[in-house]
Coordinates of C-alpha atoms in Angstrom, one line a residue:
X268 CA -36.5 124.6 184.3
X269 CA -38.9 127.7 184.9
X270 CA -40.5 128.9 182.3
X271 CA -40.8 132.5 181.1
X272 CA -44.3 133.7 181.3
X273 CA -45.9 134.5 178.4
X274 CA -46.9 137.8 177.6
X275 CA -50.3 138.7 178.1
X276 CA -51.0 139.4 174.6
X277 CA -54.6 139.8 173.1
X278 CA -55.9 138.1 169.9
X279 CA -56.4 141.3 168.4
X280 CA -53.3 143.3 169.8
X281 CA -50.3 144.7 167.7
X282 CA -47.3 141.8 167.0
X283 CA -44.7 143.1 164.8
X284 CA -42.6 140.9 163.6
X285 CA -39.1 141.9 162.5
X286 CA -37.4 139.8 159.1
X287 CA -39.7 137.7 156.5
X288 CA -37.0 134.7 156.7
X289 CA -38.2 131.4 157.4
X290 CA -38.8 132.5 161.5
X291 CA -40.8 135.4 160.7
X292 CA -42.8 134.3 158.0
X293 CA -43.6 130.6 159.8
X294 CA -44.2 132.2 162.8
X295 CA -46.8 134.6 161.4
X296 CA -48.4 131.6 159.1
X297 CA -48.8 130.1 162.9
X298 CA -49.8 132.9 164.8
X299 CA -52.5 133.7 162.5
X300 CA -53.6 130.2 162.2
X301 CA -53.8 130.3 166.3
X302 CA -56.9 133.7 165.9
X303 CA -53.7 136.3 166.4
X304 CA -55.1 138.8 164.0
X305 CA -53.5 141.8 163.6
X306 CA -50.0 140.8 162.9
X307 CA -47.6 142.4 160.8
X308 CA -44.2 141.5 159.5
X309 CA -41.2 144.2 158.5
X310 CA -38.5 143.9 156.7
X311 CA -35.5 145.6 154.3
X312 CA -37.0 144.0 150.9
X313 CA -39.9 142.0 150.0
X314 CA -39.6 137.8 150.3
X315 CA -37.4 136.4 149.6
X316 CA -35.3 138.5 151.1
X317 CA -32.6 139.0 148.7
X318 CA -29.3 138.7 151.1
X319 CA -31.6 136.6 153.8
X320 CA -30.2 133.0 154.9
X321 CA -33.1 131.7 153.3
X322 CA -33.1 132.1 149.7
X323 CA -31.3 131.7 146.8
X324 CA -31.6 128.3 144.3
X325 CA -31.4 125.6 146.9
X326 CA -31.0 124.3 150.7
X327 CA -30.6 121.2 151.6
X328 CA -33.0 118.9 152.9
X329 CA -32.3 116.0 155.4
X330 CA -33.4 113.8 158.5
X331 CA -29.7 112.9 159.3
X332 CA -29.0 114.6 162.8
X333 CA -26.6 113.6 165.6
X334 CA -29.3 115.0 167.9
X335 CA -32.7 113.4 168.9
X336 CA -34.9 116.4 168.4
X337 CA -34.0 118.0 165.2
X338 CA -34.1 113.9 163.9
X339 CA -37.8 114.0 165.1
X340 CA -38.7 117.5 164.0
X341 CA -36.4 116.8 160.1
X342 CA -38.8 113.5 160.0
X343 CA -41.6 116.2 160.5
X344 CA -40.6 118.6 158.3
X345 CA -40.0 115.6 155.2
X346 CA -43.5 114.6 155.5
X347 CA -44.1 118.4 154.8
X348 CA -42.0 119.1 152.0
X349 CA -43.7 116.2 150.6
X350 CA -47.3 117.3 150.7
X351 CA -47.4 121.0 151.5
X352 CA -44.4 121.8 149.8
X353 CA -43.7 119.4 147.3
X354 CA -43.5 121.9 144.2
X355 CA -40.6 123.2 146.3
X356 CA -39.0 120.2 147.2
X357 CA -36.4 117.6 145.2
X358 CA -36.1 114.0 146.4
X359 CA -32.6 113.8 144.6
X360 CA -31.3 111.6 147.8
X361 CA -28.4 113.0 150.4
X362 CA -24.5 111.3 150.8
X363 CA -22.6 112.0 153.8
X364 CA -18.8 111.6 153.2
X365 CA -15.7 111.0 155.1
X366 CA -12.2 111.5 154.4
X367 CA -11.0 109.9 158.3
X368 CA -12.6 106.6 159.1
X369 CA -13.9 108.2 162.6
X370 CA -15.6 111.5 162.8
X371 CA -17.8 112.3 166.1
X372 CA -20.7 113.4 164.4
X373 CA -21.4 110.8 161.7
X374 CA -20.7 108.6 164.5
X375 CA -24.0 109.7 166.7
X376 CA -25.5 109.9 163.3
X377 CA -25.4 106.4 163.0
X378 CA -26.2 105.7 166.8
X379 CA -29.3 107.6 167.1
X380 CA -30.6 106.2 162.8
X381 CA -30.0 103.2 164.5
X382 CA -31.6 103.5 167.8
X383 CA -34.5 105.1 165.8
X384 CA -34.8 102.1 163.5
X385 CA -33.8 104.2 160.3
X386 CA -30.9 102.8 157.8
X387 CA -27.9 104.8 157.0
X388 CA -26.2 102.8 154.3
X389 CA -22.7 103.0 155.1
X390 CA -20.2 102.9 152.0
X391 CA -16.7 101.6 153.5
X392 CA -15.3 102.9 149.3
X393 CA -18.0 105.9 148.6
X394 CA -17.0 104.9 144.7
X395 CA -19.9 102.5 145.3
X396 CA -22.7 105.4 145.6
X397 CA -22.0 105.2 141.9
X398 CA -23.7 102.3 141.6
X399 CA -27.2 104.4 142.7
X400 CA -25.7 107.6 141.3
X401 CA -23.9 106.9 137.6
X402 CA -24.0 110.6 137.3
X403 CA -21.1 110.5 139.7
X404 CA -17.4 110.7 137.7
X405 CA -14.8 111.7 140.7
X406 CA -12.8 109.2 142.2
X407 CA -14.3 108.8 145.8
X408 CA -12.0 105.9 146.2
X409 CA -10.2 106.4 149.8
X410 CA -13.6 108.4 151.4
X411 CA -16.2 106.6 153.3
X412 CA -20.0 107.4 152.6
X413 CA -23.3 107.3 154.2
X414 CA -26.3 107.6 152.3
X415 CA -29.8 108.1 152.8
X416 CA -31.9 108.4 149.8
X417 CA -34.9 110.1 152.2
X418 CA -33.6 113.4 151.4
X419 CA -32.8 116.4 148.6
X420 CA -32.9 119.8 148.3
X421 CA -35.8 122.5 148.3
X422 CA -36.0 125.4 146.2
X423 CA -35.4 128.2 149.1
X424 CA -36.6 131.1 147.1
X425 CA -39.7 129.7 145.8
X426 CA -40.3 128.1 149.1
X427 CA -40.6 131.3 150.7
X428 CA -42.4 133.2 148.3
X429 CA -45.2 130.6 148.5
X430 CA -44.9 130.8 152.3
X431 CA -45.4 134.6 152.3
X432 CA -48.4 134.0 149.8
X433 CA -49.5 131.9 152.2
X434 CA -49.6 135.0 155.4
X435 CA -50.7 137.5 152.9
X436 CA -53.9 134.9 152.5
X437 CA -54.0 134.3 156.3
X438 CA -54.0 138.5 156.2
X439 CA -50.7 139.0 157.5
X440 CA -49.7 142.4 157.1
X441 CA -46.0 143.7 155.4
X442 CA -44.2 146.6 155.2
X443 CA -41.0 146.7 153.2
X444 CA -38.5 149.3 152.1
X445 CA -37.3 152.0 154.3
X446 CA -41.1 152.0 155.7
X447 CA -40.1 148.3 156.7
X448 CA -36.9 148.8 157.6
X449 CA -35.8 148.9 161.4
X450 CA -33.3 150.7 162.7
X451 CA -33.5 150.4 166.3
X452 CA -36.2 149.7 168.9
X453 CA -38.5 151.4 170.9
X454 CA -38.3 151.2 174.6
X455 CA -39.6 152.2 177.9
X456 CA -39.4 151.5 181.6
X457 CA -37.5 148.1 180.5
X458 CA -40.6 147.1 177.7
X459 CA -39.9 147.4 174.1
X460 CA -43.2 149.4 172.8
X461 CA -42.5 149.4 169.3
X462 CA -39.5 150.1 166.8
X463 CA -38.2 152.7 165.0
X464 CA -38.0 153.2 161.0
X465 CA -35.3 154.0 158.4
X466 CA -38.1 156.9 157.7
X467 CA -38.0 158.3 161.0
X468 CA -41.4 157.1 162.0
X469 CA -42.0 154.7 165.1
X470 CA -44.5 151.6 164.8
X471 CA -45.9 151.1 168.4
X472 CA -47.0 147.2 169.4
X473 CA -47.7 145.3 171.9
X474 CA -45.0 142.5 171.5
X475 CA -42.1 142.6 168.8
X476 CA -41.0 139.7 168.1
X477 CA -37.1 139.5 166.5
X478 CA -36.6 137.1 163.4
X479 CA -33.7 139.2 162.2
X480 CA -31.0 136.0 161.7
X481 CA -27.6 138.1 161.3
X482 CA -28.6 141.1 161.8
X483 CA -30.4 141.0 165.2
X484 CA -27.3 141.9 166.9
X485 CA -27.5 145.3 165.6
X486 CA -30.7 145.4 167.3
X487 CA -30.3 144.0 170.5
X488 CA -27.2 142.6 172.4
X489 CA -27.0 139.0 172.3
X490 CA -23.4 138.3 171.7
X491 CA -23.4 136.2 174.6
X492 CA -26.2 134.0 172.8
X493 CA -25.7 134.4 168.5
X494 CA -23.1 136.0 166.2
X495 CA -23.3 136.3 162.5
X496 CA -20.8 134.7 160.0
X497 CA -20.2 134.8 156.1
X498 CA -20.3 131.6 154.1
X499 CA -18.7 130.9 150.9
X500 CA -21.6 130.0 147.9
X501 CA -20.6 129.8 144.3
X502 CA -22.5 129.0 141.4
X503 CA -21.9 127.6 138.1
X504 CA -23.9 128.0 135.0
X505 CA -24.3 124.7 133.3
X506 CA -25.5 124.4 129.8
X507 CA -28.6 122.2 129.1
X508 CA -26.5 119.2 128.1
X509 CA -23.7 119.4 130.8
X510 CA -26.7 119.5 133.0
X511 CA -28.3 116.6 131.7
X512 CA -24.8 115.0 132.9
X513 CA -25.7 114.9 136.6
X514 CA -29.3 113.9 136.2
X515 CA -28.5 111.0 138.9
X516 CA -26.5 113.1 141.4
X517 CA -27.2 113.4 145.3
X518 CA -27.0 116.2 147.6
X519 CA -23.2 115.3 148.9
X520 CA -21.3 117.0 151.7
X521 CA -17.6 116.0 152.9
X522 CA -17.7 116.7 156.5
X523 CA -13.8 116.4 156.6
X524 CA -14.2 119.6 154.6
X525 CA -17.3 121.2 155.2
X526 CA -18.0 121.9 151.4
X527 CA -21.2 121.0 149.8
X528 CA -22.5 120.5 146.3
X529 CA -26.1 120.3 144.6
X530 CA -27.6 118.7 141.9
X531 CA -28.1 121.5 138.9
X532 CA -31.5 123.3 139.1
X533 CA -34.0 121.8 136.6
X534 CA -34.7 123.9 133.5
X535 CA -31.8 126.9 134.9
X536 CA -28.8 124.5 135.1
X537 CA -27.2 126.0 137.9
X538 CA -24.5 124.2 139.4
X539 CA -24.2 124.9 143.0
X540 CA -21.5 124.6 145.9
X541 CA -20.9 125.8 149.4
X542 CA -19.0 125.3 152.7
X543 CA -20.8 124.5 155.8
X544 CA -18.0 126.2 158.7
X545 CA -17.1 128.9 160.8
X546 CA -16.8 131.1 158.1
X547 CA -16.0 134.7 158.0
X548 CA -16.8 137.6 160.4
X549 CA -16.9 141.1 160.3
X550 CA -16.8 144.9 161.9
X551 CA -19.8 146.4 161.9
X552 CA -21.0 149.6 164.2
X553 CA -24.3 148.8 166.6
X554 CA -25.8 152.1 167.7
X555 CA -28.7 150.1 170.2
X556 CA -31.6 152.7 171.6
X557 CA -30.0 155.3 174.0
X558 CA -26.4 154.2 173.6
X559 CA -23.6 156.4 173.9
X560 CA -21.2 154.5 171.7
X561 CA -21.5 152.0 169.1
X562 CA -20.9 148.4 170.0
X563 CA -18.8 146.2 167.2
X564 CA -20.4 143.0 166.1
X565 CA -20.3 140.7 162.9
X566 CA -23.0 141.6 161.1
X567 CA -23.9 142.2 156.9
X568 CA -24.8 145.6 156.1
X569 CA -28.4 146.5 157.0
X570 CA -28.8 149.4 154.0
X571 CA -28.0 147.5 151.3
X572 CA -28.0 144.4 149.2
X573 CA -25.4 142.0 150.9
X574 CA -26.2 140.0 147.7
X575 CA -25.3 142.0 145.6
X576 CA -21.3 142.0 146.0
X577 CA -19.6 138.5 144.1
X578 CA -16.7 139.3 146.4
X579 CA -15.0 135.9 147.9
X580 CA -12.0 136.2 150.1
X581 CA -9.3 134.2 148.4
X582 CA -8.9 131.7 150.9
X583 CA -12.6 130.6 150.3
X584 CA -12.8 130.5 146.3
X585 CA -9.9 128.4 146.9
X586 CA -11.8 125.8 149.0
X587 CA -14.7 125.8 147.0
X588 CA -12.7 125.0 143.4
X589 CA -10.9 122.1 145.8
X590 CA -14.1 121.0 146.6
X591 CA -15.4 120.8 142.9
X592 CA -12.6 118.7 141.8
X593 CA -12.8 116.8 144.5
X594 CA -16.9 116.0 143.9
X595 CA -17.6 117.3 140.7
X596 CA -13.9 117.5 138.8
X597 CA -15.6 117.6 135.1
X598 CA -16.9 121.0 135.9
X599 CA -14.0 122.4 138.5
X600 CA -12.9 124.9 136.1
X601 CA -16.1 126.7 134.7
X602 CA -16.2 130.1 135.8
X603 CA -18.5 131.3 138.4
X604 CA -21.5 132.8 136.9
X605 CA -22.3 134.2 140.3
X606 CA -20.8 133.9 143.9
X607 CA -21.5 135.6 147.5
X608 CA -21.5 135.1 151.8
X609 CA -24.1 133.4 153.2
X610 CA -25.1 135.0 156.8
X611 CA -25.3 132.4 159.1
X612 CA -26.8 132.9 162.8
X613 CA -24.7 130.9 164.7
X614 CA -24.9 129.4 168.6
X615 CA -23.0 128.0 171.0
X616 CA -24.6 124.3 170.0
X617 CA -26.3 124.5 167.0
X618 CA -29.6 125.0 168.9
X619 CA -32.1 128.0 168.1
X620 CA -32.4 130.7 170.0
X621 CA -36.6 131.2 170.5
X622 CA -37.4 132.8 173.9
X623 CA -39.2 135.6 175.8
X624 CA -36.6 138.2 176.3
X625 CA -35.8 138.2 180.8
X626 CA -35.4 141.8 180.9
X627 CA -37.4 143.3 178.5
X628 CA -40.6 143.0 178.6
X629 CA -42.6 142.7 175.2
X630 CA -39.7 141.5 173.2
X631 CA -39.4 137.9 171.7
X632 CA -36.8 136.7 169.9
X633 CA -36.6 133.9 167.2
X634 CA -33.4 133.3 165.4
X635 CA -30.2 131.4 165.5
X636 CA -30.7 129.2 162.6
X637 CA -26.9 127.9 163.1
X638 CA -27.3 127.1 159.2
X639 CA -29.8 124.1 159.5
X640 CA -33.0 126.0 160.3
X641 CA -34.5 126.1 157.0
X642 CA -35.4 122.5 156.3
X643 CA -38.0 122.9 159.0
X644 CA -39.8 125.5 157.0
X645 CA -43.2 123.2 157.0
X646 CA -43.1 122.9 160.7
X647 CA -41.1 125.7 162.2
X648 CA -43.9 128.1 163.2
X649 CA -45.4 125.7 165.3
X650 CA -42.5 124.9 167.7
X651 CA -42.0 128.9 167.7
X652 CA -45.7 129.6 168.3
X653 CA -45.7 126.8 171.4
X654 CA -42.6 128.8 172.9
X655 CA -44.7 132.7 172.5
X656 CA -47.1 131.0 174.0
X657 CA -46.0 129.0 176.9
X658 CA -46.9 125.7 176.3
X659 CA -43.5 124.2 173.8
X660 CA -42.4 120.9 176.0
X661 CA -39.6 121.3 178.5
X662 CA -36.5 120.3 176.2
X663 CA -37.8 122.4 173.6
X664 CA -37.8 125.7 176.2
X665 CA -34.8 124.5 177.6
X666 CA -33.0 123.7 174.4
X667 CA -33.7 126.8 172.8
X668 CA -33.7 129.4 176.1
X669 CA -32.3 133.1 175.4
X670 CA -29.2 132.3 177.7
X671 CA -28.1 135.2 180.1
X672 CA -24.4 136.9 179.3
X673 CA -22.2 134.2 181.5
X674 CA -24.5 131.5 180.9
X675 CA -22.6 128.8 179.6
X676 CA -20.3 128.2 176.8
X677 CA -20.3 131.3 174.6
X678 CA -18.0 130.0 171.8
X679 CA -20.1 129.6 169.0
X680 CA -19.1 126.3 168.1
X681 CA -22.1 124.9 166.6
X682 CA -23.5 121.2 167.3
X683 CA -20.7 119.6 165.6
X684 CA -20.9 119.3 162.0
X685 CA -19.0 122.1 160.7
X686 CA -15.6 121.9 159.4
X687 CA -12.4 123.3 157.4
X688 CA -11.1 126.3 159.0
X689 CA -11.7 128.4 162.6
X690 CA -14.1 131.8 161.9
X691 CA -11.5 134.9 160.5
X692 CA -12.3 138.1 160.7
X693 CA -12.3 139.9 157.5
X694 CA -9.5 142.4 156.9
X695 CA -10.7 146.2 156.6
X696 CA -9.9 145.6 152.3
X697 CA -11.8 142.5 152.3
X698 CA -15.0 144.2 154.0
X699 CA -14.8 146.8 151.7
X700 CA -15.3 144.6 148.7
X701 CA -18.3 142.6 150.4

């Protein structure tokens, strides 16, 4: 494919970067590392980002893909989480189950573990992980399991406040509250040239570069290349002893279900469970530069705490409690001590969106986690930093291209892996709770 030319961008010029997630801080960590010194990253709230994609207790960690290059760059990343990041990171082993004896994306799982020389231990009566896991009481009977114990969980908040430690030291730059916060971007003669604040003030640069996740469409239109959706998360406070109880537990997801569940947090006790789907979107007003109108996307709220609201919709609560007595039945019915949405970024196929922007010059974006971004955290900022700079391998640049409106499938599908049910947009009540 043709590459997009890098921008001609000093070592000592302006890059603001927009959102201390996992892109924009690993970028930044890279950047500097690469002499680029006179960076600076903005954002709503301090990292960890309190309503980011990339905090709370726990995310899970795993080399199981259904795709060659996230398999190579998740065998990266483990190695790591290992060294770099082992304070962060739990080796509690990971348990893929099955409720139908085929499903398309275990089944290239298995192809390309195989083709790689890896073992995925394959568990026709997943009541056998128990034999490795005794912490496990629910009947798993009439579900078929894969396990590989080269995987766990990471400590998302902590791993990103020690990765922000990490570009304070390198002398990255932040900017944080309404002095951080961006409300729209600065252009000219088809260049962005800076941004504008929530305190009225514009922040001129020489390249932005957009590591907003759900938000960046009220930014910049790409529709036709990310959307944002709401996950369900719920947590459950265990007491030391109940806790004690799933000392041997995995990482498990049903992919017949899409709901998750963790092993509790050491010393907290928190009991954690999720749904990895299509999730939930919303109606939220996009006022972009010199617009006329606002457009509508799915988006969180940008001027507050999208954390902050325990709102569920119904339908989701529901599928999390199934999925507790389905994996976890001895602690189904203890109340939530806390539950939210989780903004995803999602894509057409899973893939990332990191590209120079075709039509606007000095604008580069770097999002579209599709809800599996995180577990690169050690090794992220390199394949971003290759793609600012021209030199990320041909399947990389054409993997994770900024697509052009038309280009391509635009349902936002993902690479396969999610399940339960198709993306709903939240009534005009349910929004108001969230």
């Amino acid at each position: 494919m043709t590459q997009r030319a890098p921008p001609a961008v000093g070592k000592t010029d302006s890059i603001l970067i927009v959102g201390a997630g996992v892109f924009g801080l690993t970028t930044a960590l890279e950047l500097s590392s690469r002499g680029y010194s006179n960076i600076t990253v903005l954002d709503r709230y301090p990292p960890p980002v309190p309503d980011g994609s990339s905090v709370d207790i726990s995310r899970i960690i795993r080399t199981d893909y259904a795709d060659a290059l996230y398999s190579r760059m998740a065998q990266e990343a483990l190695r790591g989480w290992k060294t770099d990041y082992q304070d962060h990171y739990h080796h509690s082993g990971f348990a893929i189950l099955s409720e139908t004896p085929s499903n398309p994306y275990i089944a290239k799982i298995k192809d390309l573990a195989h083709a790689e020389g890896r073992t995925l231990h394959e568990y026709p009566n997943a009541n056998d992980l128990k034999h490795t896991y005794p912490s496990i009481d629910a009947d798993l009977a009439h579900i078929i399991a894969y396990h590989n114990p080269e995987g766990g969980w990471a400590d998302a908040a902590s791993s990103i406040s020690h990765l922000a430690h990490r570009c304070r030291a390198a002398g990255v730059a932040f900017r944080t509250g309404p002095a951080g916060t961006v409300t729209a971007l600065q252009t000219a003669h088809a260049r962005v040239t800076g941004v504008h604040l929530a305190t009225g003030d514009q922040l001129p640069a020489a390249q932005v570069i957009l590591s907003t996740g759900a938000w960046t469409n009220l930014l910049a239109d790409l529709t036709h290349a990310t959307s944002a959706s709401g996950q369900p998360v719920g947590f459950i406070q265990l007491t030391p002893a109940e806790a004690a109880e799933l000392r041997r537990f995995p990482v498990m997801i049903n992919l017949t279900s899409g709901v998750f569940v963790f092993p509790p947090t050491p010393d907290t006790h928190v009991l954690k469970v999720a749904r990895h789907g299509y999730g939930f979107a919303t109606r939220m007003a996009a006022l972009r530069g010199h617009a006329s109108s606002a457009a509508v996307v799915s988006a969180p709220k940008r001027d507050a705490n999208n954390a902050a609201s325990s709102f569920l919709p119904a339908d989701a609560d529901d599928a999390l409690r199934a999925g507790l007595r389905q994996l976890v039945p001895r602690f189904s019915r203890h109340p939530w001590s806390n539950r939210r949405l989780c903004w995803y970024t999602d894509t057409p196929e899973g893939d990332f969106v990191v590209d120079h922007h075709p039509s606007l010059a000095g604008l580069f974006v770097a999002t579209g986690g599709a809800g599996h971004a995180f577990k690169f955290l050690p090794v992220l900022g390199r394949y971003v930093a290759d793609c600012f700079e021209g030199c990320a391998v041909e399947e990389v640049r054409r993997r994770w291209r900024l697509r052009v409106p038309g280009e391509g499938d635009e349902i936002k599908a993902g690479d396969g892996s999610k399940a339960g049910p198709p993306l709903r947009v939240l009534t005009e009540e349910e929004q108001r709770e969230l």
